[in-house]
Short mmCIF file of C-alpha atoms and ligand atoms in Angstrom, two decimals:
data_model
loop_
_atom_site.label_atom_id
_atom_site.label_comp_id
_atom_site.label_asym_id
_atom_site.label_seq_id
_atom_site.Cartn_x
_atom_site.Cartn_y
_atom_site.Cartn_z
CA MET A 1172 167.44 140.32 11.13
CA ASP A 1173 165.06 137.65 9.91
CA LEU A 1174 165.92 134.01 10.21
CA ARG A 1175 162.95 132.96 8.09
CA GLU A 1176 163.37 135.00 4.97
CA GLY A 1177 165.58 132.46 3.19
CA ARG A 1178 163.25 129.53 3.59
CA PHE A 1179 159.82 131.09 3.95
CA GLU A 1180 157.66 133.81 2.70
CA GLY A 1181 155.81 135.47 5.52
CA GLN A 1182 155.80 135.25 9.27
CA MET A 1183 154.27 132.94 11.84
CA THR A 1184 150.93 134.08 13.22
CA ARG A 1185 151.31 136.07 16.42
CA ASP A 1186 149.78 133.16 18.36
CA ALA A 1187 152.18 130.64 16.87
CA ALA A 1188 155.14 132.92 17.60
CA GLU A 1189 154.07 133.44 21.20
CA PHE A 1190 153.32 129.76 21.63
CA SER A 1191 156.74 128.71 20.46
CA SER A 1192 158.98 131.46 21.82
CA SER A 1193 161.13 130.68 24.84
CA ILE A 1194 162.24 134.27 25.19
CA GLU A 1195 160.45 134.91 28.49
CA PHE A 1196 162.16 132.16 30.46
CA ASP A 1197 165.36 132.49 28.44
CA LYS A 1198 166.02 135.71 30.38
CA ARG A 1199 167.66 133.47 32.89
CA LEU A 1200 170.23 132.43 30.26
CA PHE A 1201 171.29 136.00 29.37
CA GLU A 1202 174.70 135.94 31.04
CA ALA A 1203 175.43 132.37 30.02
CA ASP A 1204 174.50 133.14 26.42
CA ILE A 1205 176.95 136.01 26.28
CA LYS A 1206 179.69 133.79 27.75
CA CYS A 1207 178.88 131.00 25.34
CA ASN A 1208 179.05 133.29 22.28
CA ARG A 1209 182.21 134.91 23.56
CA ALA A 1210 183.98 131.56 24.08
CA HIS A 1211 182.86 130.24 20.71
CA THR A 1212 183.89 133.43 18.88
CA THR A 1213 187.27 133.52 20.64
CA MET A 1214 187.92 129.94 19.58
CA LEU A 1215 186.84 130.69 15.98
CA ILE A 1216 189.37 133.56 15.86
CA GLU A 1217 192.14 131.46 17.42
CA GLU A 1218 191.57 128.60 14.99
CA GLU A 1219 191.42 131.10 12.09
CA ILE A 1220 187.98 129.89 11.12
CA ILE A 1221 186.55 133.44 10.91
CA PRO A 1222 188.23 136.76 10.03
CA LYS A 1223 190.00 138.24 13.05
CA ASP A 1224 188.46 141.70 12.55
CA ALA A 1225 184.93 140.41 12.37
CA GLY A 1226 185.55 138.23 15.42
CA GLU A 1227 186.89 141.14 17.43
CA ASN A 1228 183.96 143.31 16.50
CA ILE A 1229 181.64 140.58 17.67
CA LEU A 1230 183.50 140.29 20.98
CA LYS A 1231 183.32 144.06 21.43
CA ALA A 1232 179.56 144.06 20.82
CA LEU A 1233 179.16 141.23 23.34
CA ASP A 1234 181.07 143.27 25.94
CA GLU A 1235 178.78 146.23 25.26
CA LEU A 1236 175.73 144.06 25.63
CA GLU A 1237 177.01 142.73 28.94
CA GLU A 1238 177.47 146.27 30.15
CA GLU A 1239 174.07 147.48 28.96
CA GLY A 1240 172.25 144.51 30.39
CA ILE A 1241 169.29 142.48 29.24
CA ASP A 1242 167.10 145.55 28.63
CA ALA A 1243 169.22 146.30 25.57
CA LEU A 1244 167.78 143.21 23.87
CA ASN A 1245 164.63 143.27 21.81
CA MET A 1246 162.67 140.55 23.61
CA ASP A 1247 159.74 140.44 21.20
CA PRO A 1248 158.35 136.91 20.95
CA SER A 1249 158.76 137.07 17.19
CA PHE A 1250 162.34 136.12 18.06
CA GLU A 1251 162.18 132.46 18.86
CA ASP A 1252 164.57 132.76 21.73
CA ILE A 1253 167.28 134.76 23.45
CA HIS A 1254 169.93 133.42 21.06
CA MET A 1255 168.17 135.16 18.17
CA ALA A 1256 167.60 138.33 20.20
CA LEU A 1257 171.30 138.41 21.05
CA GLU A 1258 172.33 137.87 17.42
CA ASP A 1259 169.94 140.64 16.45
CA TYR A 1260 171.65 142.98 18.94
CA VAL A 1261 175.12 142.19 17.57
CA THR A 1262 173.88 142.58 14.00
CA ASN A 1263 172.41 146.00 14.80
CA LYS A 1264 175.75 147.00 16.34
CA ILE A 1265 178.20 145.77 13.71
CA GLY A 1266 176.21 144.81 10.65
CA PRO A 1267 176.18 141.55 8.65
CA GLU A 1268 179.59 140.36 9.86
CA ALA A 1269 177.78 139.50 13.10
CA GLY A 1270 176.73 136.42 11.15
CA PHE A 1271 180.24 134.95 11.55
CA MET A 1272 179.36 134.34 15.18
CA HIS A 1273 177.06 131.50 14.21
CA THR A 1274 179.70 129.59 12.23
CA ALA A 1275 179.91 125.99 13.41
CA LYS A 1276 177.35 126.63 16.13
CA SER A 1277 173.66 125.84 16.43
CA ARG A 1278 171.10 127.02 18.92
CA ASN A 1279 170.77 123.36 19.78
CA ASP A 1280 174.21 123.07 21.35
CA GLN A 1281 174.11 126.68 22.50
CA VAL A 1282 170.96 126.29 24.58
CA CYS A 1283 172.10 123.20 26.45
CA THR A 1284 175.49 124.77 27.08
CA ASP A 1285 173.73 127.85 28.50
CA ILE A 1286 171.46 125.70 30.68
CA ARG A 1287 174.42 123.75 32.04
CA LEU A 1288 176.37 126.93 32.79
CA THR A 1289 173.41 128.49 34.57
CA LEU A 1290 172.60 125.32 36.45
CA LYS A 1291 176.17 125.06 37.73
CA ASP A 1292 175.77 128.50 39.34
CA GLU A 1293 172.37 127.53 40.73
CA ILE A 1294 173.77 124.39 42.32
CA GLU A 1295 176.68 126.28 43.85
CA ASN A 1296 174.28 128.84 45.24
CA THR A 1297 171.97 126.22 46.74
CA VAL A 1298 174.88 124.28 48.22
CA LYS A 1299 175.95 127.49 49.96
CA GLY A 1300 172.40 128.03 51.24
CA ILE A 1301 172.17 124.50 52.62
CA LYS A 1302 175.54 124.82 54.32
CA ASN A 1303 174.50 128.08 55.97
CA PHE A 1304 171.38 126.39 57.30
CA ILE A 1305 173.43 123.45 58.60
CA ARG A 1306 175.74 125.93 60.35
CA THR A 1307 172.73 127.41 62.14
CA LEU A 1308 171.65 123.90 63.16
CA THR A 1309 175.06 122.98 64.59
CA ASP A 1310 175.19 126.26 66.51
CA MET A 1311 171.72 125.69 67.94
CA SER A 1312 172.63 122.10 68.78
CA LYS A 1313 175.64 123.21 70.82
CA GLU A 1314 173.30 125.32 72.93
CA ASN A 1315 170.86 122.45 73.45
CA LEU A 1316 172.98 119.37 74.09
CA ASP A 1317 171.02 118.47 77.24
CA THR A 1318 167.76 120.22 76.48
CA LEU A 1319 165.30 117.39 76.97
CA PHE A 1320 162.95 116.67 74.11
CA ILE A 1321 160.60 113.89 73.20
CA ALA A 1322 160.98 111.63 70.18
CA TYR A 1323 158.07 110.02 68.35
CA THR A 1324 157.37 107.01 66.23
CA HIS A 1325 153.95 106.83 64.56
CA LEU A 1326 153.63 110.34 66.00
CA GLN A 1327 153.17 108.66 69.39
CA HIS A 1328 155.31 109.51 72.38
CA ALA A 1329 158.30 107.14 72.17
CA GLN A 1330 161.53 107.93 74.05
CA PRO A 1331 163.31 110.88 75.66
CA ASN A 1332 165.59 112.74 73.32
CA THR A 1333 167.49 116.02 73.23
CA PHE A 1334 166.62 118.99 71.08
CA ALA A 1335 170.23 118.96 69.80
CA HIS A 1336 169.88 115.37 68.57
CA HIS A 1337 166.70 116.23 66.69
CA LEU A 1338 168.29 119.31 65.09
CA MET A 1339 171.31 117.23 64.06
CA ALA A 1340 168.93 114.81 62.31
CA TYR A 1341 167.89 117.81 60.18
CA ALA A 1342 171.54 118.66 59.62
CA ASN A 1343 172.38 115.15 58.46
CA GLU A 1344 169.45 114.99 56.05
CA LEU A 1345 170.43 118.37 54.65
CA ARG A 1346 174.00 117.25 54.30
CA ARG A 1347 172.91 114.39 52.06
CA ASP A 1348 170.77 116.82 50.02
CA CYS A 1349 173.85 118.96 49.65
CA GLU A 1350 176.16 116.08 48.72
CA ARG A 1351 173.62 114.85 46.17
CA LEU A 1352 173.70 118.24 44.48
CA MET A 1353 177.51 118.30 44.54
CA ASP A 1354 177.54 114.90 42.90
CA THR A 1355 175.04 115.95 40.22
CA TYR A 1356 177.25 118.95 39.55
CA LYS A 1357 179.87 116.62 38.04
CA ARG A 1358 177.41 115.50 35.36
CA VAL A 1359 176.24 119.05 34.68
CA ASP A 1360 179.83 120.23 34.36
CA ILE A 1361 180.34 118.69 30.87
CA CYS A 1362 180.35 120.86 27.75
CA PRO A 1363 178.11 120.02 24.77
CA LEU A 1364 179.21 123.08 22.77
CA GLY A 1365 180.58 122.08 19.37
CA SER A 1366 177.89 119.43 18.88
CA ALA A 1367 176.39 122.11 16.63
CA ALA A 1368 172.96 121.04 15.33
CA LEU A 1369 173.58 117.36 16.02
CA THR A 1370 176.62 115.86 14.25
CA THR A 1371 179.24 118.57 14.96
CA THR A 1372 180.68 120.42 11.97
CA GLY A 1373 183.22 120.23 9.17
CA PHE A 1374 185.00 123.31 10.53
CA PRO A 1375 188.13 122.48 12.55
CA ILE A 1376 186.72 123.76 15.84
CA ASN A 1377 188.55 123.25 19.13
CA ARG A 1378 186.01 121.90 21.58
CA GLU A 1379 188.50 121.54 24.41
CA ARG A 1380 189.29 125.23 24.14
CA THR A 1381 185.64 126.44 24.36
CA ALA A 1382 185.01 124.05 27.27
CA GLN A 1383 188.07 125.48 28.99
CA LEU A 1384 187.07 129.09 28.30
CA LEU A 1385 183.64 128.36 29.80
CA GLY A 1386 185.09 126.64 32.86
CA PHE A 1387 183.71 123.17 32.12
CA SER A 1388 185.76 120.26 33.38
CA LYS A 1389 185.33 118.20 30.19
CA VAL A 1390 183.82 117.95 26.73
CA MET A 1391 180.78 115.81 25.97
CA ASP A 1392 181.82 112.81 24.01
CA ASN A 1393 178.93 112.34 21.59
CA SER A 1394 177.27 115.18 19.68
CA LEU A 1395 173.82 113.54 19.37
CA ASP A 1396 173.88 112.89 23.10
CA GLY A 1397 175.20 116.44 23.55
CA VAL A 1398 172.17 118.22 22.08
CA SER A 1399 169.48 115.76 23.07
CA SER A 1400 170.23 114.95 26.71
CA ARG A 1401 168.39 116.57 29.57
CA ASP A 1402 168.94 113.81 32.11
CA PHE A 1403 171.21 116.22 33.97
CA ALA A 1404 168.23 118.55 34.41
CA CYS A 1405 166.01 115.73 35.70
CA GLU A 1406 168.74 114.61 38.05
CA ALA A 1407 169.14 118.13 39.43
CA LEU A 1408 165.38 118.42 39.78
CA PHE A 1409 165.33 115.19 41.76
CA ASP A 1410 167.91 116.67 44.11
CA TYR A 1411 165.80 119.81 44.52
CA ALA A 1412 162.66 117.72 45.02
CA MET A 1413 164.42 115.71 47.71
CA LEU A 1414 165.69 118.87 49.38
CA SER A 1415 162.17 120.26 49.24
CA SER A 1416 160.89 117.11 50.84
CA THR A 1417 163.41 117.47 53.71
CA LEU A 1418 162.29 121.05 54.21
CA GLY A 1419 158.62 120.02 54.07
CA LYS A 1420 159.24 117.40 56.75
CA ILE A 1421 160.92 120.00 58.99
CA SER A 1422 158.04 122.41 58.41
CA GLU A 1423 155.45 119.79 59.25
CA GLU A 1424 157.15 119.25 62.62
CA ILE A 1425 157.08 122.96 63.36
CA VAL A 1426 153.35 123.03 62.61
CA ILE A 1427 152.73 120.12 64.99
CA TRP A 1428 155.12 121.19 67.76
CA SER A 1429 153.75 124.72 67.87
CA SER A 1430 150.14 123.64 68.38
CA TYR A 1431 148.59 124.27 71.82
CA GLU A 1432 148.36 120.55 72.43
CA PHE A 1433 152.12 120.08 71.92
CA ARG A 1434 153.40 123.56 72.95
CA MET A 1435 157.00 122.47 72.40
CA VAL A 1436 158.13 125.38 70.26
CA GLU A 1437 156.95 128.81 69.28
CA CYS A 1438 157.58 130.51 65.95
CA SER A 1439 158.77 134.09 66.16
CA ASN A 1440 156.20 136.77 65.31
CA GLU A 1441 158.12 137.48 62.11
CA TYR A 1442 157.25 134.01 60.87
CA SER A 1443 153.65 133.87 62.14
CA SER A 1444 150.22 135.14 61.10
CA THR A 1445 147.00 135.76 62.95
CA SER A 1446 143.35 135.25 62.08
CA SER A 1447 140.96 137.79 60.60
CA ILE A 1448 138.21 136.64 62.96
CA MET A 1449 139.86 134.88 65.95
CA PRO A 1450 141.90 137.54 67.70
CA GLN A 1451 143.81 135.09 69.90
CA LYS A 1452 145.37 133.16 67.01
CA LYS A 1453 149.04 132.71 66.24
CA ASN A 1454 149.32 130.58 63.13
CA PRO A 1455 152.47 128.98 61.68
CA ASP A 1456 151.55 130.03 58.11
CA ILE A 1457 155.13 130.14 56.91
CA ALA A 1458 155.71 126.55 57.98
CA GLU A 1459 152.42 125.49 56.38
CA LEU A 1460 153.22 127.22 53.11
CA ALA A 1461 156.73 125.76 53.10
CA ARG A 1462 155.11 122.35 53.58
CA GLY A 1463 152.63 123.06 50.76
CA LYS A 1464 155.15 124.48 48.35
CA SER A 1465 157.57 121.65 49.01
CA THR A 1466 155.58 119.56 46.54
CA ILE A 1467 156.26 121.84 43.57
CA ALA A 1468 159.73 120.54 42.70
CA THR A 1469 158.41 116.95 42.80
CA GLY A 1470 155.69 117.97 40.33
CA GLU A 1471 158.26 119.59 38.07
CA LEU A 1472 160.42 116.47 38.23
CA MET A 1473 157.49 114.31 37.12
CA THR A 1474 156.72 116.75 34.31
CA THR A 1475 160.28 116.77 32.94
CA LEU A 1476 160.69 113.01 33.27
CA SER A 1477 157.55 112.42 31.26
CA MET A 1478 158.53 115.09 28.74
CA ILE A 1479 161.84 113.47 27.85
CA LYS A 1480 160.68 109.87 28.09
CA GLY A 1481 159.34 109.36 24.58
CA ILE A 1482 161.32 111.71 22.36
CA PRO A 1483 163.80 110.41 19.81
CA HIS A 1484 167.36 111.59 19.21
CA SER A 1485 168.50 114.25 18.85
CA TYR A 1486 167.18 117.79 19.36
CA ASN A 1487 163.41 118.11 19.54
CA ARG A 1488 161.63 121.31 20.39
CA ASP A 1489 159.91 119.61 23.33
CA LEU A 1490 163.23 120.01 25.13
CA GLN A 1491 162.62 123.75 25.33
CA GLU A 1492 159.83 123.09 27.85
CA VAL A 1493 162.17 121.26 30.24
CA SER A 1494 163.83 124.54 31.19
CA VAL A 1495 160.61 126.14 32.40
CA HIS A 1496 160.08 123.38 34.90
CA LEU A 1497 163.70 123.09 35.88
CA TRP A 1498 163.94 126.76 36.87
CA ASN A 1499 160.58 126.75 38.59
CA GLY A 1500 161.53 123.74 40.72
CA ILE A 1501 164.83 125.36 41.64
CA ASP A 1502 163.36 128.77 42.45
CA ASN A 1503 160.66 127.30 44.64
CA THR A 1504 163.09 125.13 46.54
CA ASN A 1505 165.48 128.03 47.12
CA ASP A 1506 162.61 130.12 48.47
CA ILE A 1507 161.63 127.37 50.88
CA LEU A 1508 165.25 126.82 51.94
CA GLY A 1509 165.70 130.48 52.86
CA ILE A 1510 162.40 130.80 54.68
CA VAL A 1511 162.68 127.55 56.66
CA HIS A 1512 166.23 128.50 57.67
CA GLY A 1513 164.97 131.84 59.00
CA MET A 1514 162.04 130.24 60.77
CA ILE A 1515 164.19 127.64 62.57
CA GLU A 1516 166.84 130.18 63.51
CA THR A 1517 164.23 132.33 65.28
CA LEU A 1518 162.30 129.49 66.90
CA THR A 1519 161.85 129.46 70.68
CA ILE A 1520 161.84 126.14 72.47
CA ASN A 1521 159.61 125.74 75.52
CA LYS A 1522 162.05 123.80 77.70
CA ASP A 1523 159.69 123.32 80.65
CA ARG A 1524 157.21 121.69 78.35
CA THR A 1525 159.69 119.47 76.50
CA GLU A 1526 161.18 118.34 79.80
CA GLU A 1527 157.73 117.52 81.11
CA LEU A 1528 156.93 115.54 77.95
CA ALA A 1529 160.23 113.65 78.05
CA GLY A 1530 159.41 112.43 81.57
CA SER A 1531 155.75 111.56 81.07
CA ASN A 1532 153.58 108.91 79.47
CA PHE A 1533 156.11 106.13 80.15
CA ALA A 1534 158.59 107.37 77.57
CA THR A 1535 161.35 105.84 79.72
CA ALA A 1536 159.83 102.33 79.63
CA THR A 1537 162.42 100.96 77.19
CA GLU A 1538 165.23 101.91 79.56
CA LEU A 1539 163.50 100.21 82.49
CA ALA A 1540 163.38 96.99 80.46
CA ASP A 1541 167.03 97.47 79.44
CA VAL A 1542 168.03 97.82 83.11
CA MET A 1543 166.36 94.48 83.88
CA VAL A 1544 168.43 92.87 81.12
CA ARG A 1545 171.68 94.56 82.19
CA GLU A 1546 171.35 94.12 85.93
CA LYS A 1547 169.43 90.87 86.26
CA ASN A 1548 170.36 89.02 83.06
CA LEU A 1549 166.73 88.75 81.99
CA PRO A 1550 166.06 87.96 78.32
CA PHE A 1551 164.86 91.23 76.72
CA ARG A 1552 161.50 89.67 75.73
CA THR A 1553 160.74 88.82 79.39
CA ALA A 1554 161.72 92.32 80.49
CA HIS A 1555 159.54 93.76 77.67
CA ARG A 1556 156.59 91.73 78.98
CA ILE A 1557 157.11 92.83 82.60
CA VAL A 1558 157.40 96.51 81.69
CA GLY A 1559 154.42 96.29 79.29
CA ARG A 1560 152.40 94.94 82.21
CA ILE A 1561 153.73 97.66 84.57
CA VAL A 1562 152.58 100.33 82.12
CA SER A 1563 149.20 98.77 81.56
CA GLU A 1564 148.56 98.44 85.31
CA ALA A 1565 149.83 101.94 86.01
CA ILE A 1566 147.39 103.27 83.42
CA SER A 1567 144.47 101.44 85.07
CA ASP A 1568 145.68 102.57 88.52
CA GLY A 1569 145.79 106.11 87.17
CA ILE A 1570 149.40 106.67 88.21
CA GLY A 1571 152.36 108.11 86.31
CA THR A 1572 156.02 107.15 86.07
CA ASP A 1573 156.83 109.08 89.26
CA LYS A 1574 154.79 106.63 91.37
CA ILE A 1575 156.47 103.48 90.06
CA ASP A 1576 158.94 102.16 92.62
CA ASN A 1577 160.80 98.96 93.36
CA ASP A 1578 157.80 97.34 95.09
CA TYR A 1579 155.55 98.11 92.13
CA VAL A 1580 158.07 96.55 89.74
CA ASP A 1581 158.47 93.45 91.92
CA ARG A 1582 154.73 92.93 92.31
CA VAL A 1583 154.33 92.83 88.53
CA ALA A 1584 157.53 90.79 88.05
CA ILE A 1585 156.10 88.11 90.36
CA GLU A 1586 152.85 88.12 88.38
CA VAL A 1587 154.73 87.59 85.13
CA THR A 1588 157.65 85.33 86.12
CA GLY A 1589 156.82 84.13 89.61
CA GLU A 1590 159.88 85.92 91.08
CA PRO A 1591 160.74 89.44 92.26
CA LEU A 1592 163.54 91.31 90.49
CA SER A 1593 164.82 93.29 93.50
CA LEU A 1594 166.33 96.04 91.35
CA GLY A 1595 166.30 98.44 94.26
CA GLU A 1596 165.01 101.99 94.39
CA ASP A 1597 168.06 103.64 92.79
CA LEU A 1598 168.04 101.49 89.67
CA VAL A 1599 164.29 101.90 89.19
CA ARG A 1600 164.39 105.69 89.67
CA GLY A 1601 167.47 105.97 87.46
CA ALA A 1602 165.86 104.00 84.66
CA LEU A 1603 162.81 106.25 84.76
CA ASP A 1604 164.80 109.50 84.75
CA PRO A 1605 164.62 110.99 81.22
CA LEU A 1606 167.93 112.85 81.49
CA LEU A 1607 169.75 109.66 82.54
CA ASN A 1608 168.02 107.82 79.68
CA VAL A 1609 169.40 110.32 77.22
CA LYS A 1610 172.86 110.35 78.78
CA SER A 1611 173.13 106.57 78.57
CA ARG A 1612 172.79 106.59 74.77
CA THR A 1613 176.46 107.26 74.11
CA VAL A 1614 176.86 104.93 71.12
CA LYS A 1615 177.71 106.53 67.80
CA GLY A 1616 174.62 108.23 66.41
CA GLY A 1617 173.01 108.37 69.86
CA CYS A 1618 171.33 111.22 71.67
CA ALA A 1619 173.78 111.48 74.62
CA PRO A 1620 175.42 114.92 74.69
CA SER A 1621 178.85 113.32 74.10
CA ALA A 1622 177.59 111.47 70.99
CA VAL A 1623 175.87 114.58 69.63
CA GLU A 1624 179.03 116.60 70.19
CA GLU A 1625 180.88 114.05 68.10
CA SER A 1626 178.22 114.36 65.39
CA ILE A 1627 178.54 118.16 65.47
CA ARG A 1628 182.31 117.88 65.06
CA GLU A 1629 181.91 115.68 61.99
CA MET A 1630 179.37 118.06 60.54
CA GLU A 1631 181.67 121.00 61.08
CA LYS A 1632 184.41 119.19 59.19
CA PHE A 1633 182.01 118.80 56.27
CA LEU A 1634 181.11 122.49 56.43
CA GLU A 1635 184.76 123.47 56.22
CA GLU A 1636 185.44 121.29 53.14
N1 LIG B 1943 164.74 127.91 22.35
C1 LIG B 1943 165.28 126.63 22.04
C2 LIG B 1943 165.32 125.75 23.31
O1 LIG B 1943 165.25 126.25 24.39
C3 LIG B 1943 166.68 126.79 21.52
C4 LIG B 1943 167.02 125.80 20.43
C5 LIG B 1943 166.13 125.99 19.29
N2 LIG B 1943 166.48 125.16 18.20
C6 LIG B 1943 165.72 125.07 17.10
N3 LIG B 1943 166.14 124.26 16.21
N4 LIG B 1943 164.59 125.69 16.98
O2 LIG B 1943 165.44 124.57 23.20
#
């Protein structure tokens, strides 16, 4: 079958054919292309646009192709794309009446229908993957509701936290990544088939019927828009880029936390490497590579955005290139999602170390200031000043939080305000206890075990939806 022989004499050069063929990355559209042709042919038969016999022979050939699989297609780059390879297969099976299949259809509407169908499956698959990861995080959180942890701002020791609360931050970020994809799905789930080359067709096709046969929730309203729009692909790529970024952020923390200086977590051997020269090394290579690869989807997003930015309506061949980057961004992100999930699931937390960190380096200073406000009605700024001075003096005295008592607080309070605070030993010790710090943060979104349990319950509701 030769598409060119009507219009041209002779073939493209081999280079030009290879340069312009999408057949390699079209492999991904194999199943969707069969579905698309099947739905279109079925509708053509139903509307009596093509002879019933020819239509049924086409449908039979498509069934056979589905059974035989993609290897039955001649994927030579001299075919521009998989749509031509598929038509060639049907033609070889049933002869020239295969040509009825292309009545009132163009590769322009066919390709974007195929991409949308395939992308819908991809999104569903990724949503499932994210939800599985979130499930692991909620399970781990339940086990670590009062496992002390340290929270950072500016990557500097800030306040005591729990491991559960940190894991639930991951879960909430991933939930938004998931919801974003589910929202994008609505705009992918619209059928451009029937737009034909660009202005539809004079044949009385039934676009609602093909959309229904393909499982789309509605028909695209404008045919020029139908064949020329790839905003849905950019939008999906943004979602994947954002998800990648969440996974990169998680990976970065694993790299930091597993260093000797932090020693807060340890990656399992299955997710670690060693050095070819330093025999003692345990390196978090998987986390590092996840961090590194998490930039790929962002790059692909930039590429597709700039590709579509300056092209006119309607179909332009540039659009073919969008697919390459769309699938690459998706594949990379899915790889990272799976690997980061596995790495977190098998992570060991060093509880002695995280407890030690939560109680050291004046991480409880905010609570001490808060106690002054609560118990002695001090304006927070005054309390902030007193505690700032306590910390600065303790550092020059070379003492830690454990040595700060009521007398120490009063001595500094007198320096700052002229009066003692007389909080008493219990209040001072309580304020400086990291576990009590954590337990006092019971407000919604807080790190107290009760608040985190509430957050887990909400997350589980989302997972069951
Ligand atoms: N391979 C093309 C693509 O992916 C299919 C549409 C080709 N249309 C055309 N007029 N050459 O965009």
